[in-house]
PDB file of C-alpha atoms in Angstrom:
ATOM      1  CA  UNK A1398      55.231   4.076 135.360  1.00 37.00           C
ATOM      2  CA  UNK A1399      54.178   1.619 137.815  1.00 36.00           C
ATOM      3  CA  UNK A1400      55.026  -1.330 135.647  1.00 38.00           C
ATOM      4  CA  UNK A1401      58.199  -1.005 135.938  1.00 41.00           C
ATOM      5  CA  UNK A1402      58.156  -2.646 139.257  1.00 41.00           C
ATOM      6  CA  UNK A1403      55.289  -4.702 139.833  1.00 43.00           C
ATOM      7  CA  UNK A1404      53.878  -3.853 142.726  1.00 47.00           C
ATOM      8  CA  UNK A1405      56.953  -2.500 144.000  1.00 57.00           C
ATOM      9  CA  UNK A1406      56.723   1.024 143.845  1.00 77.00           C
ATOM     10  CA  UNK A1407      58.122   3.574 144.290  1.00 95.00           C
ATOM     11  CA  UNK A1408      61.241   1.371 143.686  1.00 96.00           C
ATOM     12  CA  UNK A1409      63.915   2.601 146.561  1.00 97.00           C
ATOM     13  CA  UNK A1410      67.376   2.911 146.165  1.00 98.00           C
ATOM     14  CA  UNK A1411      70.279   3.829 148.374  1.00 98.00           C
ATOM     15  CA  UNK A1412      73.027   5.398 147.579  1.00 97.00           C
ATOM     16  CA  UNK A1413      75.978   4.036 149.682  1.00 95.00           C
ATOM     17  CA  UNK A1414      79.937   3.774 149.576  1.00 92.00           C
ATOM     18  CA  UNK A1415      81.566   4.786 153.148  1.00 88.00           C
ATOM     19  CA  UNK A1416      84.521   6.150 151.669  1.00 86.00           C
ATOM     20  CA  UNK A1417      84.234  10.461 151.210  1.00 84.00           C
ATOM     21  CA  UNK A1418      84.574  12.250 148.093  1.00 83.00           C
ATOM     22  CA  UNK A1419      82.779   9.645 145.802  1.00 89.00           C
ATOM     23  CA  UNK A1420      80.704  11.610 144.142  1.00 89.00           C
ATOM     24  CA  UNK A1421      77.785  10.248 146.191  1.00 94.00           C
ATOM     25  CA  UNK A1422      75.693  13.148 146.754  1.00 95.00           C
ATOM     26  CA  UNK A1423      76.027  14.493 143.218  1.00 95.00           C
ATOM     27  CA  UNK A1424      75.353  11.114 141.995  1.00 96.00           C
ATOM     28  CA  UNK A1425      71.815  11.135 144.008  1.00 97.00           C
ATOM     29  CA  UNK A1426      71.225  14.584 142.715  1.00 97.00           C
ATOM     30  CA  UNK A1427      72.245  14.295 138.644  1.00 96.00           C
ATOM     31  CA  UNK A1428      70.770  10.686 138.386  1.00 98.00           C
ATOM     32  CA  UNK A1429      67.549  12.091 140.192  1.00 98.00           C
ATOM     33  CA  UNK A1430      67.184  14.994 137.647  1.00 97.00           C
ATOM     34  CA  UNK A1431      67.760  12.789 134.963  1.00 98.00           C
ATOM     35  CA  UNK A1432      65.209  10.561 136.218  1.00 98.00           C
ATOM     36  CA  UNK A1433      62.734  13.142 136.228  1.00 98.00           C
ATOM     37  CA  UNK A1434      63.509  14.506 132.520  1.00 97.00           C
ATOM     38  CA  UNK A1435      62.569  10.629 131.678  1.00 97.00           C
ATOM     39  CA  UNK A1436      58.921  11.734 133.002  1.00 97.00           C
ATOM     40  CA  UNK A1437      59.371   9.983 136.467  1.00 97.00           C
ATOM     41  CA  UNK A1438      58.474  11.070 139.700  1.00 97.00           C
ATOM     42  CA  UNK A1439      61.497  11.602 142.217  1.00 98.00           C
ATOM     43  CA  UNK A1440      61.934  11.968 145.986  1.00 98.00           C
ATOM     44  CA  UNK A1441      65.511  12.259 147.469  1.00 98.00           C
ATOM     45  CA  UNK A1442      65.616  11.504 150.889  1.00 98.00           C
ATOM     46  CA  UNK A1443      68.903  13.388 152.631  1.00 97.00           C
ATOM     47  CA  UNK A1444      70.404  10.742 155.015  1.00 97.00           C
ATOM     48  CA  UNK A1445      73.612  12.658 155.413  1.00 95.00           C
ATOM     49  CA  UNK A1446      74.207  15.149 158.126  1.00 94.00           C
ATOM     50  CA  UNK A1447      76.032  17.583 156.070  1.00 94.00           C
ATOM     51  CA  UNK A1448      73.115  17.714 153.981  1.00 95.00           C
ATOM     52  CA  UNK A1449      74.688  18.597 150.977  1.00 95.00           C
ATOM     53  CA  UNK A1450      71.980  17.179 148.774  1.00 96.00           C
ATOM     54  CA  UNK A1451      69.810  19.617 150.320  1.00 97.00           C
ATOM     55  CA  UNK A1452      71.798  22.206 149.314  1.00 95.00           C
ATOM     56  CA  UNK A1453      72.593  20.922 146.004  1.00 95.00           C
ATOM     57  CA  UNK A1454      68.303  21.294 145.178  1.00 96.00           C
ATOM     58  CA  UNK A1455      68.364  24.472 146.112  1.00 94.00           C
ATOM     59  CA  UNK A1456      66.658  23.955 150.099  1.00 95.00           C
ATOM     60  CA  UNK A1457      67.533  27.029 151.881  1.00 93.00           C
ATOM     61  CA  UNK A1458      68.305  25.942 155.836  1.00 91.00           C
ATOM     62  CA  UNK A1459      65.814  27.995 156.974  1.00 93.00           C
ATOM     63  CA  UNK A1460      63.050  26.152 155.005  1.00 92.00           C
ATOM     64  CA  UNK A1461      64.265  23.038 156.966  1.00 94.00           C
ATOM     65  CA  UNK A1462      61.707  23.150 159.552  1.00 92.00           C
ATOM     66  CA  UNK A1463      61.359  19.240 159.647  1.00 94.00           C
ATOM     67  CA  UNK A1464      63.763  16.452 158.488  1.00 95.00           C
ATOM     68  CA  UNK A1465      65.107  13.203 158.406  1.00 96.00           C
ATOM     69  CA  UNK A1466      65.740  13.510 161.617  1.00 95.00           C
ATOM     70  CA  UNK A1467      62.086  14.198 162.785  1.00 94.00           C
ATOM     71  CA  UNK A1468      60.767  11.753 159.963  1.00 94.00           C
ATOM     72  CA  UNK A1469      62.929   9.178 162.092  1.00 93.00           C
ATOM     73  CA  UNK A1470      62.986   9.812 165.646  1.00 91.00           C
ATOM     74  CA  UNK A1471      60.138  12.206 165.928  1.00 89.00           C
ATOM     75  CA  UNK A1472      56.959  10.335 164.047  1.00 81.00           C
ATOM     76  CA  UNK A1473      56.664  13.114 161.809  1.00 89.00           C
ATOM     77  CA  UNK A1474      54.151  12.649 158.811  1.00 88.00           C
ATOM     78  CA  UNK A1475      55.464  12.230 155.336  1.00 90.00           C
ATOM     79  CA  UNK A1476      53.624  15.650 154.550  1.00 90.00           C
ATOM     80  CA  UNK A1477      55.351  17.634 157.126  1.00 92.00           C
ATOM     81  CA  UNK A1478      58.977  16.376 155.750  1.00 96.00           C
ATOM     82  CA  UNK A1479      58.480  16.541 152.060  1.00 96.00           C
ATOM     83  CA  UNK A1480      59.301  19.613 150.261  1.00 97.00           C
ATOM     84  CA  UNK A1481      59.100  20.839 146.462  1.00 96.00           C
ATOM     85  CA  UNK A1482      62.424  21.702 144.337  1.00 96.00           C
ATOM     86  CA  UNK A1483      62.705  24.270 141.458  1.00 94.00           C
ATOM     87  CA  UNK A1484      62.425  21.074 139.318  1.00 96.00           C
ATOM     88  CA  UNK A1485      58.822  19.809 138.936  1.00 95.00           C
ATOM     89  CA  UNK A1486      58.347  16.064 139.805  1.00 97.00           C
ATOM     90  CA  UNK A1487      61.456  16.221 141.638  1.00 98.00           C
ATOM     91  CA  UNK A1488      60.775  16.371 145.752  1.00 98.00           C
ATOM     92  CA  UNK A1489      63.494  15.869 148.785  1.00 98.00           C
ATOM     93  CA  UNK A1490      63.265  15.490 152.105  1.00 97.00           C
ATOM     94  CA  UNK A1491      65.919  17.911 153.891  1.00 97.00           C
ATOM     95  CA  UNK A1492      68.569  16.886 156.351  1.00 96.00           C
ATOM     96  CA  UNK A1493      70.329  19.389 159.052  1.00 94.00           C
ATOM     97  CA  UNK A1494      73.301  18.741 161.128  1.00 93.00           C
ATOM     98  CA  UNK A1495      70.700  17.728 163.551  1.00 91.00           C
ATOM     99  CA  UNK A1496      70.423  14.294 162.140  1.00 92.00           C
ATOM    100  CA  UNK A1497      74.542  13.696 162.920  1.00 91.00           C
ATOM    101  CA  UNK A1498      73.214  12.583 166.893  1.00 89.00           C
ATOM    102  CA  UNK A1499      70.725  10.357 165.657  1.00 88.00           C
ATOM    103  CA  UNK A1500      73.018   7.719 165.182  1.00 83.00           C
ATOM    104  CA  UNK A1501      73.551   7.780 169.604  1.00 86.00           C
ATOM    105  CA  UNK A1502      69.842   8.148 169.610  1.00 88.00           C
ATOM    106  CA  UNK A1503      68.590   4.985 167.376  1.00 87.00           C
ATOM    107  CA  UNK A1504      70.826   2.391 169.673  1.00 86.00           C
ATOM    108  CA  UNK A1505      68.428   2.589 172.344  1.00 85.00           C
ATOM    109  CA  UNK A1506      65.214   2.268 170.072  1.00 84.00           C
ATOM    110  CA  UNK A1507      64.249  -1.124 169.584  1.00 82.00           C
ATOM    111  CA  UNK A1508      63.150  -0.936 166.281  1.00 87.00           C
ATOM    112  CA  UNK A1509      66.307   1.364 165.452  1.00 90.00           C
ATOM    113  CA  UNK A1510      66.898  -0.555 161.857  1.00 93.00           C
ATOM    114  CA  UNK A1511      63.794  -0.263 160.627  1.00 95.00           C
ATOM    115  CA  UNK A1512      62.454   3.589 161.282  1.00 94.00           C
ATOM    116  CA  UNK A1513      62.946   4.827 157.863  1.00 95.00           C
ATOM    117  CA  UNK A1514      61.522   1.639 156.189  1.00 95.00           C
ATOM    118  CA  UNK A1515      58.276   1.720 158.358  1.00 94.00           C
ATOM    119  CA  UNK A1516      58.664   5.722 157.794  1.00 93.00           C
ATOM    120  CA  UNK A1517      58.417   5.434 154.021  1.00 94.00           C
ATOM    121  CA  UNK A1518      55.399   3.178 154.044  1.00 92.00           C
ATOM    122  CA  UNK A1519      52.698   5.823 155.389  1.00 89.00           C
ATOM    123  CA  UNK A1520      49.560   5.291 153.901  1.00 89.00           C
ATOM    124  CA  UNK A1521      49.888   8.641 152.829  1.00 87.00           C
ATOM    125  CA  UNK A1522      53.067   7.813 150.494  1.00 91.00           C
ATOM    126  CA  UNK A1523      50.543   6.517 147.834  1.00 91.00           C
ATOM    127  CA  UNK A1524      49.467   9.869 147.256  1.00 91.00           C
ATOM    128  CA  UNK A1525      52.761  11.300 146.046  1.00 94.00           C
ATOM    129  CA  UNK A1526      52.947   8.520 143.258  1.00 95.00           C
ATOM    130  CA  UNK A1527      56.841   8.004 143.350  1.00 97.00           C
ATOM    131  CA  UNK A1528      58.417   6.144 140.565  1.00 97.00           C
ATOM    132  CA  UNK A1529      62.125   6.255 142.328  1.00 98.00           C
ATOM    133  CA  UNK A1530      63.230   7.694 146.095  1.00 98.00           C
ATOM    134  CA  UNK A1531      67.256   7.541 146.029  1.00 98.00           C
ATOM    135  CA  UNK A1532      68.826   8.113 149.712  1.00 98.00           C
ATOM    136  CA  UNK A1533      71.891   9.866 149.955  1.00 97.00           C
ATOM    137  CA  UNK A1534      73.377   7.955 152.560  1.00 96.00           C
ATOM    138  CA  UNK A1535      76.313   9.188 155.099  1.00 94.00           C
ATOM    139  CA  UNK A1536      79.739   8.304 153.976  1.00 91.00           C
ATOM    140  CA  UNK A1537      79.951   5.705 156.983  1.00 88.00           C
ATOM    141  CA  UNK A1538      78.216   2.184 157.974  1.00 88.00           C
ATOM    142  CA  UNK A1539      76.359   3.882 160.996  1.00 91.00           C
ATOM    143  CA  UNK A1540      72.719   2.677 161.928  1.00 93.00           C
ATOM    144  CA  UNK A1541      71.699   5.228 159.379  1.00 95.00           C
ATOM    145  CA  UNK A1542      73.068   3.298 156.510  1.00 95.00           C
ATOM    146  CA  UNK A1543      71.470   0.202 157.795  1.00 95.00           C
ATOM    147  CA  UNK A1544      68.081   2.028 157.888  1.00 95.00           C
ATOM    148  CA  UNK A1545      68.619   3.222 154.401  1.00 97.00           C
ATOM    149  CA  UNK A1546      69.918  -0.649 153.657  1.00 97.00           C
ATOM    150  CA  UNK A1547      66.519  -2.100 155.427  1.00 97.00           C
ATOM    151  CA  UNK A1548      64.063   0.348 153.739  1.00 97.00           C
ATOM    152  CA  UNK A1549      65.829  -0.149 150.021  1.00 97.00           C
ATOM    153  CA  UNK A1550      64.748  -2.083 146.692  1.00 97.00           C
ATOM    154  CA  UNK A1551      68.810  -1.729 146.539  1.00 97.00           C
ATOM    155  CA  UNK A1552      72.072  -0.005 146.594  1.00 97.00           C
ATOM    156  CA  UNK A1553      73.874   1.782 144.081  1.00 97.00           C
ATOM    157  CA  UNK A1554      77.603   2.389 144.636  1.00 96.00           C
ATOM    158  CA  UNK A1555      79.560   5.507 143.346  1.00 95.00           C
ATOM    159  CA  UNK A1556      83.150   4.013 143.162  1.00 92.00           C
ATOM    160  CA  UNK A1557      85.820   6.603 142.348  1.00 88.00           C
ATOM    161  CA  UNK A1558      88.215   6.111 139.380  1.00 80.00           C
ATOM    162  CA  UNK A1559      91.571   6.828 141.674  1.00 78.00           C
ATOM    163  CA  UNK A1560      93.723   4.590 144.000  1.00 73.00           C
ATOM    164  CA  UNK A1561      92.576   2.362 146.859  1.00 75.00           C
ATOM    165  CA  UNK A1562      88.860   2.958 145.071  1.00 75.00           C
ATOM    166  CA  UNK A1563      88.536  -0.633 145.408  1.00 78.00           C
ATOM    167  CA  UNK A1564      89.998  -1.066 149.592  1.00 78.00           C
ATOM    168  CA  UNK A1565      86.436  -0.634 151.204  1.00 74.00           C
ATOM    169  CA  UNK A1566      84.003  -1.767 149.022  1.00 85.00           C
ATOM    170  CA  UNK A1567      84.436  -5.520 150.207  1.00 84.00           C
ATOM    171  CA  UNK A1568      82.882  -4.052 153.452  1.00 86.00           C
ATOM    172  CA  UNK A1569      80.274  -2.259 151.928  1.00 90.00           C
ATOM    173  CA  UNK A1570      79.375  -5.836 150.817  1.00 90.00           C
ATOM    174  CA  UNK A1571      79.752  -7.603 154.087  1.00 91.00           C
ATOM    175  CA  UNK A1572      77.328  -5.089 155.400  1.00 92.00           C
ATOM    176  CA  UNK A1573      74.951  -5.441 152.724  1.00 94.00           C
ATOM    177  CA  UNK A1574      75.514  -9.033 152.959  1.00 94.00           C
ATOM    178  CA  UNK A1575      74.207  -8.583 156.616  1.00 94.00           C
ATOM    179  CA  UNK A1576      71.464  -6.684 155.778  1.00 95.00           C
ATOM    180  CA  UNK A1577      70.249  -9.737 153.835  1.00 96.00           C
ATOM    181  CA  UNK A1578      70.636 -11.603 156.628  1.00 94.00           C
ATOM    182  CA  UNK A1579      69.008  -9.507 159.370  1.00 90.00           C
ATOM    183  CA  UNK A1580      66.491  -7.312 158.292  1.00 91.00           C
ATOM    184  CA  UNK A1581      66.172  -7.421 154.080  1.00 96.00           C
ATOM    185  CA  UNK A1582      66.431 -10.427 152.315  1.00 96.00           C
ATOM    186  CA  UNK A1583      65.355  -8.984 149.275  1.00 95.00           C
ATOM    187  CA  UNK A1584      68.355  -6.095 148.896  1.00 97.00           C
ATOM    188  CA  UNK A1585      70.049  -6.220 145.724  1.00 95.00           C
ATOM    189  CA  UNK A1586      72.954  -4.786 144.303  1.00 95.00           C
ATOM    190  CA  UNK A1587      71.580  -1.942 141.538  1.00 96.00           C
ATOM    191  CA  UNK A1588      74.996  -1.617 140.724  1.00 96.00           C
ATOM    192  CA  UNK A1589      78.303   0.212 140.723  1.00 95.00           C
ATOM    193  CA  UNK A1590      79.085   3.610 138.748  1.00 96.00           C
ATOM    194  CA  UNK A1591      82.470   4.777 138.158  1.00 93.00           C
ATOM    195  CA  UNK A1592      82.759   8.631 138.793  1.00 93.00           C
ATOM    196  CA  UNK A1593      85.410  11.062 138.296  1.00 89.00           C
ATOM    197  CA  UNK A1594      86.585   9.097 135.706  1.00 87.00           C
ATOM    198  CA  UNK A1595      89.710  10.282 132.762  1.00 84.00           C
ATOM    199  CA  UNK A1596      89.692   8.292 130.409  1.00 79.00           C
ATOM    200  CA  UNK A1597      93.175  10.261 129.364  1.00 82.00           C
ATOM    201  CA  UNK A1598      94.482   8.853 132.985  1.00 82.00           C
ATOM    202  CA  UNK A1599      95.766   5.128 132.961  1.00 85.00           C
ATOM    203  CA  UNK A1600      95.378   4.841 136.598  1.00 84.00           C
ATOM    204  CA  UNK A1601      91.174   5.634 136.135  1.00 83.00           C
ATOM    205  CA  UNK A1602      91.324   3.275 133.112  1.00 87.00           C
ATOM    206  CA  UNK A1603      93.037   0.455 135.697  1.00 88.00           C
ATOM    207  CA  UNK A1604      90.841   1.128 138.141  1.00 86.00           C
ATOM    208  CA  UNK A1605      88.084   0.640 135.820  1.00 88.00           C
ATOM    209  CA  UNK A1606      89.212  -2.571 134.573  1.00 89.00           C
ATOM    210  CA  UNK A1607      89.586  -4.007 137.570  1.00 88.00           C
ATOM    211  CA  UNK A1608      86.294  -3.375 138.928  1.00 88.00           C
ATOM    212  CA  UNK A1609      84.834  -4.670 135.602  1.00 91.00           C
ATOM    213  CA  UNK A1610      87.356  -7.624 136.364  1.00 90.00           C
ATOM    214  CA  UNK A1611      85.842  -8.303 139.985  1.00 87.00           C
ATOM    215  CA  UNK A1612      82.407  -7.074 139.610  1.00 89.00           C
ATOM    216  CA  UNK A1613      81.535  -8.206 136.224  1.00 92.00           C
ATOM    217  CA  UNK A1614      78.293  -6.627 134.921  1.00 93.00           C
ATOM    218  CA  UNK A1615      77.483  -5.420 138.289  1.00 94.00           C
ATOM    219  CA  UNK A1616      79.676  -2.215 137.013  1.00 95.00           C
ATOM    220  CA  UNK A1617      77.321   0.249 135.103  1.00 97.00           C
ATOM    221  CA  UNK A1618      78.706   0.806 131.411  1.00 96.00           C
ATOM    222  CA  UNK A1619      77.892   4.468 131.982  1.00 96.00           C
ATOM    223  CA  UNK A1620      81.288   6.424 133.439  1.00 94.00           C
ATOM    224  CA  UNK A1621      80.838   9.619 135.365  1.00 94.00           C
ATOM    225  CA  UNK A1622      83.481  12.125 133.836  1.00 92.00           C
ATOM    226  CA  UNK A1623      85.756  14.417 135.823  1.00 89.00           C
ATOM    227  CA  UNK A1624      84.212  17.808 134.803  1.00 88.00           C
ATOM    228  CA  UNK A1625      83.986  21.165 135.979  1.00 91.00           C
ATOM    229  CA  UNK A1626      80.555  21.809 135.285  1.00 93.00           C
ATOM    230  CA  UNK A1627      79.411  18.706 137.694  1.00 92.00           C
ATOM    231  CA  UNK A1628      81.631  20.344 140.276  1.00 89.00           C
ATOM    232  CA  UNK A1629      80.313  23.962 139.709  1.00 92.00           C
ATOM    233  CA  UNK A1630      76.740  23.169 139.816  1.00 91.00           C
ATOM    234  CA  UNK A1631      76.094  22.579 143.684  1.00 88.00           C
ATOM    235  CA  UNK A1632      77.278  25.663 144.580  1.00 87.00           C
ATOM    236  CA  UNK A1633      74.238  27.333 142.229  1.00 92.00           C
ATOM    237  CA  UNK A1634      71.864  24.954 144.080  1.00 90.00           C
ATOM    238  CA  UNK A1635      71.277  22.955 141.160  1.00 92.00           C
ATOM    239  CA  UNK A1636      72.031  20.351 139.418  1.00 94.00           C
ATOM    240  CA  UNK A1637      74.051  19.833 136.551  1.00 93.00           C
ATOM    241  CA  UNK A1638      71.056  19.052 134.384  1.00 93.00           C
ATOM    242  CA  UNK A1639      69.990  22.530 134.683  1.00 92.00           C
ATOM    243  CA  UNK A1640      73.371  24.418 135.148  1.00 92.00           C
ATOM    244  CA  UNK A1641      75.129  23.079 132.076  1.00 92.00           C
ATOM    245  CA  UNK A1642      72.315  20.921 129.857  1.00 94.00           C
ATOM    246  CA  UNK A1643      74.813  20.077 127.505  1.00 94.00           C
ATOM    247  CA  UNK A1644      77.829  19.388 129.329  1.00 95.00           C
ATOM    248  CA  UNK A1645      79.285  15.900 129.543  1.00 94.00           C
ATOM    249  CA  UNK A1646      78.948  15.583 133.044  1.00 94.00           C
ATOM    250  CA  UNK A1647      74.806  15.908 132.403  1.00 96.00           C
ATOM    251  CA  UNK A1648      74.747  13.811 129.476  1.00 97.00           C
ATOM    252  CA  UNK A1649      76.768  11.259 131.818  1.00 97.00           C
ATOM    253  CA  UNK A1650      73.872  10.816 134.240  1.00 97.00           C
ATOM    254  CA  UNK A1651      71.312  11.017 131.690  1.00 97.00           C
ATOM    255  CA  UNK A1652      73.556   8.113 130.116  1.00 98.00           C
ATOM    256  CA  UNK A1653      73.170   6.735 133.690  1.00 98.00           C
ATOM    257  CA  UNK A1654      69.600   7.196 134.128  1.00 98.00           C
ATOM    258  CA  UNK A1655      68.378   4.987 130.770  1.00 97.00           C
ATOM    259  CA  UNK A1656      70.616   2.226 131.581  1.00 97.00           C
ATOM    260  CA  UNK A1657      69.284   2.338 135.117  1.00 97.00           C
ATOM    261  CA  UNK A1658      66.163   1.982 133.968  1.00 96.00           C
ATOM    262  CA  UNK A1659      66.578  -0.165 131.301  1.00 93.00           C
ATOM    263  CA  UNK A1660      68.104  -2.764 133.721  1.00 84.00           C
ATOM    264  CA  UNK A1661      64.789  -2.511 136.392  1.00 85.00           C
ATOM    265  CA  UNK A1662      62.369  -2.679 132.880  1.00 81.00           C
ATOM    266  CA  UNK A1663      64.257  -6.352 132.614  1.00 72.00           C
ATOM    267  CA  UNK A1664      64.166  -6.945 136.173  1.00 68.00           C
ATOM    268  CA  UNK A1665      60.691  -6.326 135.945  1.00 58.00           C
ATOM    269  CA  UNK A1666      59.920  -8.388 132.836  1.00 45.00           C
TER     270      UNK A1666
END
């Protein structure tokens, strides 16, 4: 699938919006697994603390021997932090509460921003053959979002379909704004996905509109539904791919997933 990027594989993609209760981590998740039914090779890369995205691919704690945090502060190989899901071609790297210090720990490293960018260019990465690696970023613009910022193609924002959605994302773009200007000139704005959207609700559909309004076609056509099935699934370990195949929260990201990919196959042209 490398020609989707030319020569810039696997294509890296963050995750970001520092407002909670997005839908971030179950974006990273669903779009991942839809990703991989597309025949693509996937690695998530838990940058959160809580690492719910961990849980949400079925990584028991206990099997979290090494982690982001080691992969960043500790010099860790690539092969010591990359584990296997239930889901074939789909691959994470775990995150423990451990990794909520690093943020005290990078200030004093001189090369704080860019530990995860120089981290996921190992020789050894080749190997794995990664189309995609999304990081599931904290829900905060710490030194850990910057390092997911710095070692990212670009960032996709989850924006929720409720009010104030909008208050906040103007930061989110100053700070990827300074990203450009500091560390990656080359950062791009993949786009912005609505989530927990009713279409039944006026306030989602105003919400929607203006985003669309401000944003233009930065806003994925794709909506992410509010639906019980996409909220059930993490607590199987799964996602909602393989929980509920047919429900409309899994043919959302699927949805999600082709224009995704449609848009980096015109990038790419």
């Amino acid at each position: 699938m490398s020609e989707l990027f030319q020569g810039a594989r696997p294509k890296i993609i963050s995750v970001a919006n520092q407002k909670g209760g997005v839908g971030k981590t179950t974006t990273t998740i669903n779009l991942a697994a839809a990703l991989v039914e597309l025949k693509y090779r996937v690695l998530v890369i838990d940058l959160d603390p809580q690492g719910n995205a961990s849980t949400g691919l079925g990584i028991e704690l206990e099997d979290r021997e090494f982690t982001t945090y080691e992969l960043l502060l500790e010099d860790v190989d690539l092969d010591e932090v990359i584990l296997a899901t239930d889901i074939e071609n789909l691959m994470v790297v775990p995150a423990t509460v451990d990794l909520s210090s690093a943020d005290i720990e990078l200030i004093s490293n001189e090369k704080r921003s860019f530990l995860l960018h120089d981290a996921l260019r190992q020789p050894q990465m080749e190997r794995f053959q990664f189309d995609y690696i999304l990081i599931d970023c904290p829900p905060s613009l710490n030194l850990l979002t910057v390092n997911a910022m710095i070692a990212s193609h670009s960032v996709l924002v989850p924006l929720q379909s409720e009010f104030f959605a909008l208050e906040g994302l103007s930061q989110l773009m100053l700070t990827i704004r300074e990203v450009r200007h500091t560390g990656n000139p080359d950062l791009r704005i993949e786009g912005v996905v609505m989530t927990m959207h009713d279409a039944r609700n006026n306030l989602s559909q105003q919400v929607e509109q203006d985003a669309r309004d401000n944003l233009g076609d930065l806003v994925f056509k794709t909506r992410i539904p509010r639906n019980v099935r996409v909220s059930e699934a993490p607590s199987f370990a799964m996602p909602v791919l393989s929980y509920d195949t047919t429900s409309k929260g899994a043919i959302a990201y699927r949805d999600l997933a082709k224009e995704l990919v449609g848009h980096n196959m015109k990038v790419g042209a």
